[in-house]
C-alpha positions as a Markdown table, in Angstrom:
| # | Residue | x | y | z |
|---|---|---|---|---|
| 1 | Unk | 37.2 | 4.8 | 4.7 |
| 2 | Unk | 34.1 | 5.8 | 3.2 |
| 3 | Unk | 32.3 | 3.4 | 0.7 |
| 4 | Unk | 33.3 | 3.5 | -3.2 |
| 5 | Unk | 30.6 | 5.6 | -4.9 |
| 6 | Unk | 29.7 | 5.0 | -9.0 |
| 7 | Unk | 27.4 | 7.0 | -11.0 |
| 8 | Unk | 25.3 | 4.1 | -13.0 |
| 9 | Unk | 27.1 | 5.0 | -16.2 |
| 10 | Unk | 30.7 | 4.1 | -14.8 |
| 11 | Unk | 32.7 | 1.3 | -16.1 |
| 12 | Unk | 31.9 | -2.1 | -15.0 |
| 13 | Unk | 35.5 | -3.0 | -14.5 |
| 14 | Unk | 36.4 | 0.0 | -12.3 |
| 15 | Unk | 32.6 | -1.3 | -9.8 |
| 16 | Unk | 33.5 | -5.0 | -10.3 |
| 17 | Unk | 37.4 | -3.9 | -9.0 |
| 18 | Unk | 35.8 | -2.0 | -5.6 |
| 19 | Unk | 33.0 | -4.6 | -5.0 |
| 20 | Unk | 36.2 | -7.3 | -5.0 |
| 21 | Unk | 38.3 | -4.9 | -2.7 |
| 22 | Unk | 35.6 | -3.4 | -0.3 |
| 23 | Unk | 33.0 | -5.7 | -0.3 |
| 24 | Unk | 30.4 | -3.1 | -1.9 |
| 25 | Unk | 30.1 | 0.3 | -3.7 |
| 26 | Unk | 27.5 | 2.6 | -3.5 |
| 27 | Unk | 25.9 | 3.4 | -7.4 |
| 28 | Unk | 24.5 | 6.4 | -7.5 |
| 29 | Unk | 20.8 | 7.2 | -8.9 |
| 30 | Unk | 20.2 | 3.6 | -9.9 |
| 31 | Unk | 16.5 | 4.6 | -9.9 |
| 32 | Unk | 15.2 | 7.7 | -10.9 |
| 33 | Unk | 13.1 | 10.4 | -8.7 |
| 34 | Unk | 9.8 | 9.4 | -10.7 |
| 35 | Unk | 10.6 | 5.3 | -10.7 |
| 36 | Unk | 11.4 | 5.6 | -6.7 |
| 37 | Unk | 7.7 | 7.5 | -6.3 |
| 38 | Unk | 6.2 | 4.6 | -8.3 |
| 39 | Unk | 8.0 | 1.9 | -6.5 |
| 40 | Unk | 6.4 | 3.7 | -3.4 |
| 41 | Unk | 3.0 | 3.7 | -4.9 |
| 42 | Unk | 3.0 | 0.1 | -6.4 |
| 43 | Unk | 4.3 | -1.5 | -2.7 |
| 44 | Unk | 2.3 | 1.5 | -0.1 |
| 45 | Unk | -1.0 | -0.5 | 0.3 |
| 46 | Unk | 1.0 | -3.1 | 0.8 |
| 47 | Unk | 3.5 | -1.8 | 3.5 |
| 48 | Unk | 0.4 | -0.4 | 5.8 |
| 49 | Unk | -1.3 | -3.8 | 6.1 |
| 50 | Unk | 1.9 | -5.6 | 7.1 |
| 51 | Unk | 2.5 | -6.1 | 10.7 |
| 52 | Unk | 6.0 | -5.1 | 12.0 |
| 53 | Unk | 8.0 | -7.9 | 13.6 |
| 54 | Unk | 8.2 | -11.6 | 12.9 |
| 55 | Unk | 6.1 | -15.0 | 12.9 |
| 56 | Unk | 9.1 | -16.8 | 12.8 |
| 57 | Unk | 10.0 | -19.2 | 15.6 |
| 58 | Unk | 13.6 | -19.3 | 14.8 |
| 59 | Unk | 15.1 | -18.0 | 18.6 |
| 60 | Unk | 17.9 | -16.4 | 16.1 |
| 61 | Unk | 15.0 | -14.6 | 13.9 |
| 62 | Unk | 13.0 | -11.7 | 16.3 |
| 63 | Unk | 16.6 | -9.6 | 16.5 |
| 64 | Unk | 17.5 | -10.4 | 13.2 |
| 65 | Unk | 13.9 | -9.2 | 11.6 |
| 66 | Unk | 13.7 | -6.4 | 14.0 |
| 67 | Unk | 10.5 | -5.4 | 16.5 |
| 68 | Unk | 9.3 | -2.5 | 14.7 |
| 69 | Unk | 10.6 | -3.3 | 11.3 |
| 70 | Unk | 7.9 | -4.3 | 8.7 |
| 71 | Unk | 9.3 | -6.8 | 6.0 |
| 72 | Unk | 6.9 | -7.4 | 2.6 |
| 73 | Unk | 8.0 | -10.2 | 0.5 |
| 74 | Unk | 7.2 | -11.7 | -2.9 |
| 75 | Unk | 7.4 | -8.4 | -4.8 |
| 76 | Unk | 6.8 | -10.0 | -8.5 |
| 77 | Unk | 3.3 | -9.9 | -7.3 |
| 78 | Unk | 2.8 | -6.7 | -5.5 |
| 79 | Unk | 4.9 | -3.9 | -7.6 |
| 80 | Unk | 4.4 | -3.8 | -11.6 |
| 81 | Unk | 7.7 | -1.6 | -11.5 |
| 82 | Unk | 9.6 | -4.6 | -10.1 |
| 83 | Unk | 9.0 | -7.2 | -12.3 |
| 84 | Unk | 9.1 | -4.9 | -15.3 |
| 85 | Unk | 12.0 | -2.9 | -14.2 |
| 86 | Unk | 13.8 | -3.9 | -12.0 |
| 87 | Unk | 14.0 | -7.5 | -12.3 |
| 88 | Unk | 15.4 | -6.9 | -15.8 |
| 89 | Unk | 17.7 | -3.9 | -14.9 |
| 90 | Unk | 20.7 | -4.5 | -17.5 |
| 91 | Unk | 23.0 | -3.1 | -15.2 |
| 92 | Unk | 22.3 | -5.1 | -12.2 |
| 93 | Unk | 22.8 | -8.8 | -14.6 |
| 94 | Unk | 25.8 | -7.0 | -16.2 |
| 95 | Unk | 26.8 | -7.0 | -12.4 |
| 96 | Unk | 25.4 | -10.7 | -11.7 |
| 97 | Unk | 26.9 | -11.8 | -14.9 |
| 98 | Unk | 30.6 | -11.0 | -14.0 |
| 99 | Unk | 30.3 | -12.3 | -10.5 |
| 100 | Unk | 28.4 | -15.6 | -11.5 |
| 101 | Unk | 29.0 | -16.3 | -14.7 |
| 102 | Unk | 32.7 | -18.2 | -15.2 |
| 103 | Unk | 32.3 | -19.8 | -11.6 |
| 104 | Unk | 28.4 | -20.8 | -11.5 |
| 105 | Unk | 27.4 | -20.4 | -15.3 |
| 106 | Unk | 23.7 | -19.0 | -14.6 |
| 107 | Unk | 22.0 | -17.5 | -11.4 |
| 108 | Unk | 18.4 | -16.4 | -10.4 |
| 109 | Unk | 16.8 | -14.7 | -7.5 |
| 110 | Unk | 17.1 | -15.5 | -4.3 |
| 111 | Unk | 15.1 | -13.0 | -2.7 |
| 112 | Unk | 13.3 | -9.5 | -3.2 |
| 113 | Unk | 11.8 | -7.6 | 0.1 |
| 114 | Unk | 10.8 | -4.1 | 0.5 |
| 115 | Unk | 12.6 | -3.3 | 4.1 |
| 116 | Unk | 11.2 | -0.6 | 6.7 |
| 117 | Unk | 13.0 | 0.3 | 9.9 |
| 118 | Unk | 10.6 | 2.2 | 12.2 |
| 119 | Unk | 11.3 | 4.3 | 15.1 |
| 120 | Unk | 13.2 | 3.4 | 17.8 |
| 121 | Unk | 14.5 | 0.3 | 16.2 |
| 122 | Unk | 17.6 | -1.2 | 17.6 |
| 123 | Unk | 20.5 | -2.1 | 15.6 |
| 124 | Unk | 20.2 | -5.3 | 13.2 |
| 125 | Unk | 22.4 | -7.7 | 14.6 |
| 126 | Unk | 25.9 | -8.1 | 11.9 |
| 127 | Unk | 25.5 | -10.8 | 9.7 |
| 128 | Unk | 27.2 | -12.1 | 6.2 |
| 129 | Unk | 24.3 | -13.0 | 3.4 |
| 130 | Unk | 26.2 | -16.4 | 2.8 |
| 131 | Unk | 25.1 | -17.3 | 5.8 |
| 132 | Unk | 22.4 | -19.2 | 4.6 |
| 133 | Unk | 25.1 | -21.4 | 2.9 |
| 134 | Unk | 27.3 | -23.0 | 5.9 |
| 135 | Unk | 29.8 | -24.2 | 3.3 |
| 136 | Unk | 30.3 | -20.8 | 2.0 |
| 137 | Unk | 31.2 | -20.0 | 5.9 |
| 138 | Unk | 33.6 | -22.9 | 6.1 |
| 139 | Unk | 35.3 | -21.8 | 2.2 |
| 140 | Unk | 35.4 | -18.3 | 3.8 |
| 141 | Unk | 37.0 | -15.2 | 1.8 |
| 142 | Unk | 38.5 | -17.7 | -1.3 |
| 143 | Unk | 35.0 | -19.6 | -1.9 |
| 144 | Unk | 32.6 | -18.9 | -4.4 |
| 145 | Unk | 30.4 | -15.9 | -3.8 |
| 146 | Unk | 26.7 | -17.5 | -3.2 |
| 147 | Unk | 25.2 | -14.2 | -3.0 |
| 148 | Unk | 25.0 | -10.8 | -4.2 |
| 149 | Unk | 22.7 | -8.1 | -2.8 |
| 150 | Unk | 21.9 | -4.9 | -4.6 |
| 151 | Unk | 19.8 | -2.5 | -1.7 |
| 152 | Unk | 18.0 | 0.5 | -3.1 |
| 153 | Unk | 16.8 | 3.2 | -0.6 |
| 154 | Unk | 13.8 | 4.2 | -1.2 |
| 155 | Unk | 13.9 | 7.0 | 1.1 |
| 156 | Unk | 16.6 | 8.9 | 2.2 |
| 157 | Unk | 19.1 | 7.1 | 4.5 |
| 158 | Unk | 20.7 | 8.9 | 7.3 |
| 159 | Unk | 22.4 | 7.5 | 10.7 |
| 160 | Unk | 20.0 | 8.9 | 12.4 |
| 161 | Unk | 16.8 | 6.9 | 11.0 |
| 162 | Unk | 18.9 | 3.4 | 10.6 |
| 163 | Unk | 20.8 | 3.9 | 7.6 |
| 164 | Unk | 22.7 | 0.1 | 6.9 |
| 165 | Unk | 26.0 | -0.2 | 8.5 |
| 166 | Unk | 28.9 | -1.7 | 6.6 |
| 167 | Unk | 32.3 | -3.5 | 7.1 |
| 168 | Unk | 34.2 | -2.3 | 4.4 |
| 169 | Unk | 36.6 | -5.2 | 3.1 |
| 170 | Unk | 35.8 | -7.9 | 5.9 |
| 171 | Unk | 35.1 | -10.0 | 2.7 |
| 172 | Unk | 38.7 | -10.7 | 3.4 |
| 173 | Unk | 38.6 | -11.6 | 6.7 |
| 174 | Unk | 40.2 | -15.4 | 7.0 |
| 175 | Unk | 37.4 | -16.3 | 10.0 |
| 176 | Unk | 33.9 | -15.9 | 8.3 |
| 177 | Unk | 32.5 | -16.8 | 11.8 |
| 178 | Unk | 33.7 | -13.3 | 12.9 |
| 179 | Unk | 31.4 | -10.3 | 12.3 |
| 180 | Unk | 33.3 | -8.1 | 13.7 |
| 181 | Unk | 31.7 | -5.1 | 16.0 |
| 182 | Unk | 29.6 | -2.5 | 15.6 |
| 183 | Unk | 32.1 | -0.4 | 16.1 |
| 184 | Unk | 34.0 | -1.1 | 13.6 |
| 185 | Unk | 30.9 | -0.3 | 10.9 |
| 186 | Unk | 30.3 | 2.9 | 8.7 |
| 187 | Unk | 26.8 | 4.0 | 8.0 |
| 188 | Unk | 26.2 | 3.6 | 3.9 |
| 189 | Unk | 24.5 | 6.8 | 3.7 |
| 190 | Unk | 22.0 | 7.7 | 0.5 |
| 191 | Unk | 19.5 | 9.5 | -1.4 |
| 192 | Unk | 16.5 | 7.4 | -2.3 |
| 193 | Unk | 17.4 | 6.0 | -5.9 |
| 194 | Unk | 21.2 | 5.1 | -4.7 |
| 195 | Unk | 22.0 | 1.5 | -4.3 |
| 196 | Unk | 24.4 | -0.7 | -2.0 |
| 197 | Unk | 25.9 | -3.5 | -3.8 |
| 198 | Unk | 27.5 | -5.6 | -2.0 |
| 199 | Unk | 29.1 | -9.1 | -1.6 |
| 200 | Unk | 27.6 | -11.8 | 0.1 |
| 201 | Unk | 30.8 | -11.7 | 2.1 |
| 202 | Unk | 30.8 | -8.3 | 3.3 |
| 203 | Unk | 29.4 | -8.0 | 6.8 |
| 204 | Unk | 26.8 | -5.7 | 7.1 |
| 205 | Unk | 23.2 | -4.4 | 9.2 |
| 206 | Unk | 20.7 | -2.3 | 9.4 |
| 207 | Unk | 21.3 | 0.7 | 11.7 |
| 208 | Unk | 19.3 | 1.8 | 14.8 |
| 209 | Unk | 17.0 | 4.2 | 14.1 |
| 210 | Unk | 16.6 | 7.0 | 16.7 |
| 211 | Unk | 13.9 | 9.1 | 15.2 |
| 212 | Unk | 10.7 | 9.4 | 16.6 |
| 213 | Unk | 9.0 | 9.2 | 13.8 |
| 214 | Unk | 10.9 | 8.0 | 9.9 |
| 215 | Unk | 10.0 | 5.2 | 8.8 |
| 216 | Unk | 13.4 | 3.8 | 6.4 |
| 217 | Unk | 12.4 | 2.0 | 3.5 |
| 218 | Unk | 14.7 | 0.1 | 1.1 |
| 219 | Unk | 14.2 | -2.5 | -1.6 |
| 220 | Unk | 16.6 | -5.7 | -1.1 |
| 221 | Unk | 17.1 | -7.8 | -4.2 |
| 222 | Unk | 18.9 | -11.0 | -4.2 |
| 223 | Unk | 20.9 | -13.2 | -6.5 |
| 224 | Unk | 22.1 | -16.7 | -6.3 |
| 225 | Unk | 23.5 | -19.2 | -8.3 |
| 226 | Unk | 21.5 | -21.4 | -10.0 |
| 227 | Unk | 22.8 | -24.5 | -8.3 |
| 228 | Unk | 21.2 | -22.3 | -4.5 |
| 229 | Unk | 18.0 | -23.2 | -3.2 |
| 230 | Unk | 16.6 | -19.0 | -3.4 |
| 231 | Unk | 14.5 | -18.1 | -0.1 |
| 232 | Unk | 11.3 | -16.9 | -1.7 |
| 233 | Unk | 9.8 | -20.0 | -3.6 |
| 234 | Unk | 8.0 | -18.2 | -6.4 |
| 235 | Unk | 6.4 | -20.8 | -8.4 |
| 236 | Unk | 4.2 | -21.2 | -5.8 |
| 237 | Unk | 3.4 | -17.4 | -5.1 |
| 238 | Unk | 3.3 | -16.0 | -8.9 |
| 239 | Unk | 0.6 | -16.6 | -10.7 |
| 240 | Unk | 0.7 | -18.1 | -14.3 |
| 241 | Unk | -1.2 | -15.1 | -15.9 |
| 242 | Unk | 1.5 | -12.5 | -14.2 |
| 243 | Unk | 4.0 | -15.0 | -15.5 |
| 244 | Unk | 3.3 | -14.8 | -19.0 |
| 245 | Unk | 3.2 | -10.5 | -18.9 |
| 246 | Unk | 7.2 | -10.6 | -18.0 |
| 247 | Unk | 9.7 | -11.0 | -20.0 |
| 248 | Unk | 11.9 | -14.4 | -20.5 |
| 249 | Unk | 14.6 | -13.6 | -18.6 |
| 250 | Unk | 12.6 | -12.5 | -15.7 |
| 251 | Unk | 10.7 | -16.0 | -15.9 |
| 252 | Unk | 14.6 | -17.1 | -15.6 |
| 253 | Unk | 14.8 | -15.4 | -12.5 |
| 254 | Unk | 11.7 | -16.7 | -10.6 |
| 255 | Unk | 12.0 | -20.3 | -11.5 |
| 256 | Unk | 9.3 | -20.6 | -14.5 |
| 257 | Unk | 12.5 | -21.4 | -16.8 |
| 258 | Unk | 15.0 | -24.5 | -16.8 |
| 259 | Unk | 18.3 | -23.4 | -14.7 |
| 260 | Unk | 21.7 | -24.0 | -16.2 |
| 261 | Unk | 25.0 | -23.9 | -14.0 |
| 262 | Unk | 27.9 | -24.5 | -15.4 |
| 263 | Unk | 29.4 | -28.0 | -15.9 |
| 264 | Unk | 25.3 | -28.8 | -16.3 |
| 265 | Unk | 22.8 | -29.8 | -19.1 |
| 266 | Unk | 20.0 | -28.5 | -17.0 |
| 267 | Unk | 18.0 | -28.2 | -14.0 |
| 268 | Unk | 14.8 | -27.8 | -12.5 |
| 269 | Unk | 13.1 | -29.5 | -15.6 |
| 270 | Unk | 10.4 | -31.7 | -16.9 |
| 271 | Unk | 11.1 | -35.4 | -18.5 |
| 272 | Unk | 14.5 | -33.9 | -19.3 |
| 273 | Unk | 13.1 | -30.9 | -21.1 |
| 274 | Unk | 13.1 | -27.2 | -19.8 |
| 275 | Unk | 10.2 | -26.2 | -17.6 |
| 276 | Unk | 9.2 | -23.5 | -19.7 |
| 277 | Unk | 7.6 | -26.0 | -22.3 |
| 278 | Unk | 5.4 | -28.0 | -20.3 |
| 279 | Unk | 4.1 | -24.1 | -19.1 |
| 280 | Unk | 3.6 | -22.8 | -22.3 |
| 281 | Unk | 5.9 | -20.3 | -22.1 |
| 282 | Unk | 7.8 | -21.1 | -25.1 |
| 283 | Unk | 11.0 | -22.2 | -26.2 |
| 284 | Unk | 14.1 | -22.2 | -24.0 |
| 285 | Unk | 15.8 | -19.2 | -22.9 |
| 286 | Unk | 19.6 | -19.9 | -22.3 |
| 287 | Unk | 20.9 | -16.9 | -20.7 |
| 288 | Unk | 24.7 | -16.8 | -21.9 |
């Protein structure tokens, strides 16, 4: 079956229905022709001084990061059009808010990445994005959803160059242990500007790419809920001046503001009072 496709303007009920059914939509033109050439500007520099591969010792991680993929983290300090943008899309917390909100209460991010699978890249072994969470794994398809992933190509994606490859409703598989085959995926194919969204329950990879010489490139932007430890650890990578150019709710999202899940009068604080204070950022921002 092929993935649900949305224009951005479509009802959030009728994406929020598929995402719950599926496991993911496609939405289409979720960045514009002119904001995808910027994106590509802000991060290029970036991209062709970053080594493709993996550091990480993790015997589970060399697969997983792929041998001629390049990976380029902490984009609140390398792209302007991200931490403007992006990380204060209203469409993508009018997303976050429906899946997080009455469960968690508040969320922020848990990762951002640009993504580029090079030639001759084999396919990404399957994975979940809970995975990071093992109780999430043991809860399976009824627990609550610990992470949402919205995936922007920022090229074309085709089959050919390693387009992602999607289980479509294996959120509702019983066994969150199984990941199924590759076999049993469908390439989510897309114009740079269309986005995946998908569950963090979904299985999914990025494909093999069997060109000789396309480089695939999409953004990956993560959300958690607040009560998650996120992957990127930004108050240690931002710096305070960049900080104070972005908006409140994007300081939300990085960790320079208090977090609030539900049932909670607050965490990640100071003496009891909400982070943003002792950095001069100003009053709270509750996020409701």
């Amino acid at each position: 079956m092929p993935i649900p496709q949305f224009p951005r303007s479509a009802p959030l009920d009728d994406m929020i229905r598929e995402v719950h059914k599926e496991g993911g939509i496609i939405i289409k033109g979720y960045l514009t022709p002119e904001q995808v050439a910027e994106f590509n500007t802000d991060i290029e520099p970036h991209i062709a001084s970053t080594r493709a591969g993996t550091t990480n010792t993790n015997e589970a991680i060399p697969d997983f990061h792929g041998s001629n993929t390049k990976r380029l983290t902490n984009l609140v300090m390398k792209s302007k059009l991200f931490r403007d943008l992006i990380l204060n899309d209203p469409l993508a917390h009018s997303i976050a808010d429906r899946m997080y909100r009455e469960d968690a209460g508040s969320y922020w991010t848990h990762t951002a990445q640009c993504i580029e699978i090079g030639p001759g890249n084999k396919a990404q072994p399957l994975h979940r994005d809970l995975e990071n969470c093992h109780f999430a794994i043991v809860q399976g398809p009824s627990g609550s959803e610990v992470n949402i992933n919205f995936l922007i190509a920022l090229t074309d994606f085709t089959e050919e160059n390693g387009a992602t490859r999607f289980i479509p409703g294996s959120n509702h598989w019983n066994d969150f242990m199984d990941r199924g085959t590759h076999e049993m995926t469908i390439p989510v194919l897309m114009k740079a500007g269309d986005c995946l969204f998908i569950s963090g329950k979904v299985v999914h990879g990025g494909g093999h790419n069997i060109t000789e010489s396309f480089r695939r490139r999409a953004v990956a932007f993560t959300f958690a809920p607040s009560y998650i430890t996120p992957e990127e650890a930004y108050p240690f990578l931002v710096d305070t001046e960049t900080v104070k150019t972005m908006t409140p709710l994007a300081q939300s999202m990085i960790g320079f503001r208090s977090q609030y899940p539900k049932g909670s009068p607050g965490l990640w604080q100071s003496d009891y009072q909400d982070i943003s204070e002792m950095l001069g950022l100003g009053p709270p921002f509750y996020k409701h």
